[in-house]
Amino acid sequence: MNQTYGIAGVSAVVLATALVGALGLRISRTTSDFYVASRTVAPRLNAFAVSGEYLSAASFLGIAGLLLAQGVDMLWFPIGYTAGFLVLLAFVAAPLRRSGAYTLPDFAEARLESRAVRRIAGVLVVGVGWLYLLPQLRGAGLTLRLLTGAPGWLGGLVVAVVVTAAVAAGGMRSITFVQAFQYWLKLTALLVPVVFLLAAWHADRAPLPAWDERPVFHRSTEVRVDRPVNVTVQEPVRVTATGSIDGHPLRGAALTLTEGRHHIGAHTDLRFPLGVQVPLPDRETGSASLAPSGAEHGLYATYGLILATFLGTMGLPHVVVRFYTNPDGRAARRTTVIVLGLLGAFYLLMPLYGSLARLYAPDLLLTGDTDAAVLVLPQRLIGGVGGDLLGALVAGGACAAFLSTASGLTMSVAGVLAQDVLPALGLRHFRLAVVPAIAVPTAAGTVVGGLPVADAVGLAFAVSASSFCPLLILGIWWRGLTPPGAIAGLLLGGGSALTAVTTTITGSTSSGWTHTLLAWPAVWSVPVGFTAMILVSLATRHRVPAGTAATMARLHLPEGRV
């Protein structure tokens, strides 16, 4: 990718984000403006904003990368991401808006009249928010590294600075306009290039990718390996190499990689001829993957992914907080219906990019940079100035992806920190809370930056599904929920899921059933959360809050009839 064009594209997106955010800043005056945009956002605008922040780096970069690496089984990711809004529409959207809350901890305290429940919910909101921020910052680092060659941590730092300024300055009112603009930018950044990419594919006699076997190099391809990697070769491959293979220094030497395992040193350039299979990195040296088709117990992992994505959406703090900005419950439902259409339009493009990457960018499997598939395709298929311009557009869309989601997450985490950790000083402490809200995941990203972005987002969904899904479903639809029951469910369901994904991210387990259970905890942690809330609530019936009847009426009766 041409660095000049790419940097220009990203810079244009950052500048446009600042200008659109300034529009919201001009009309942000009150605390309600900062937290929920004074609850005056119309359904259509709110749907654009919800879609803008929901379509994160995991959607823009990660899904195509997983399709390249793991095949069509990875379509469960966009299906789950979209279907989660159906559950949200049916059970949560309108009652949650009628609750009058600012944040999920607000809802927990209002429904259960318990500060203890609020504090635990606040901890989990921060945990989910930070988990979700990690892949956004990784996506930023990957994009900047491809554009400029800068170290990966620098991209995350740049995003952290921009997001801090935008959120602290204008709050929810400003972020609403920014995220609505960024949805259309992201859709355009994928839709326009894919027209040219499909035309180039058709001109190349429309080859079809092979999903049931190892991908092959569709063209003679030069691959640069920046870090040491062990690869397994299934059949002899003739290559030209400069660098180090199996400990032998090479300079433009032609050699044959025999069947078996080989060690490729850092900063090695390899040229592969047309038609040979791509050598794949061994699991312990390639990028960590939590994709179900690559798991030892694939069927269990697939169910874990489905359950996490279907039920996790309703508890994502940056998504839920947007429904508080609607004028009423009916508007919240309309927002959700529009979001379903917007997400469907976006996700239709992902299989196209994944299939084209399987054909024209299989070398990313060797280097471990599969998340870069969307970014490199314009130059691979189009080339020249046209490829550079389309690449710049895609890079700008990627920038919008991690900026919009990072802004929403930082907003939700900062809101919880400001209300529960730094109380009493209103907007001043909200602005102070923005700094740790984004700084902690930025620092953590330098330690756990190897996890593919879609996988990391899947872990956040698992924690959300295990904690806030039981709390919202039972809190909205069951009068018998008690504070001890909610605490038990949050700690056992959400706490165990958070522990499991933390163990997975740090790499404490790498194989066997232990790894599988911890990497996809939703299969057992969601039932644990529901069961604990129900059983403990039944055992503590006398602890049902005194105002439950009035609260339930407010949640379910249309506005104006309570």
Short mmCIF file of N, CA and C in Angstrom, two decimals, residues 13 356 379 397 450:
data_model
loop_
_atom_site.label_atom_id
_atom_site.label_comp_id
_atom_site.label_asym_id
_atom_site.label_seq_id
_atom_site.Cartn_x
_atom_site.Cartn_y
_atom_site.Cartn_z
N VAL A 13 -9.88 11.12 7.59
CA VAL A 13 -10.92 10.60 8.49
C VAL A 13 -10.80 11.23 9.86
N LEU A 356 -11.98 -13.29 -1.68
CA LEU A 356 -10.92 -12.70 -2.50
C LEU A 356 -9.56 -12.79 -1.80
N GLN A 379 -4.45 -3.19 -3.60
CA GLN A 379 -3.17 -3.17 -4.28
C GLN A 379 -2.89 -4.50 -4.98
N GLY A 397 -11.65 3.82 6.11
CA GLY A 397 -12.76 3.10 6.72
C GLY A 397 -12.34 2.32 7.95
N GLY A 450 -1.20 -9.98 20.23
CA GLY A 450 -1.19 -11.00 19.21
C GLY A 450 -2.52 -11.66 18.93
#
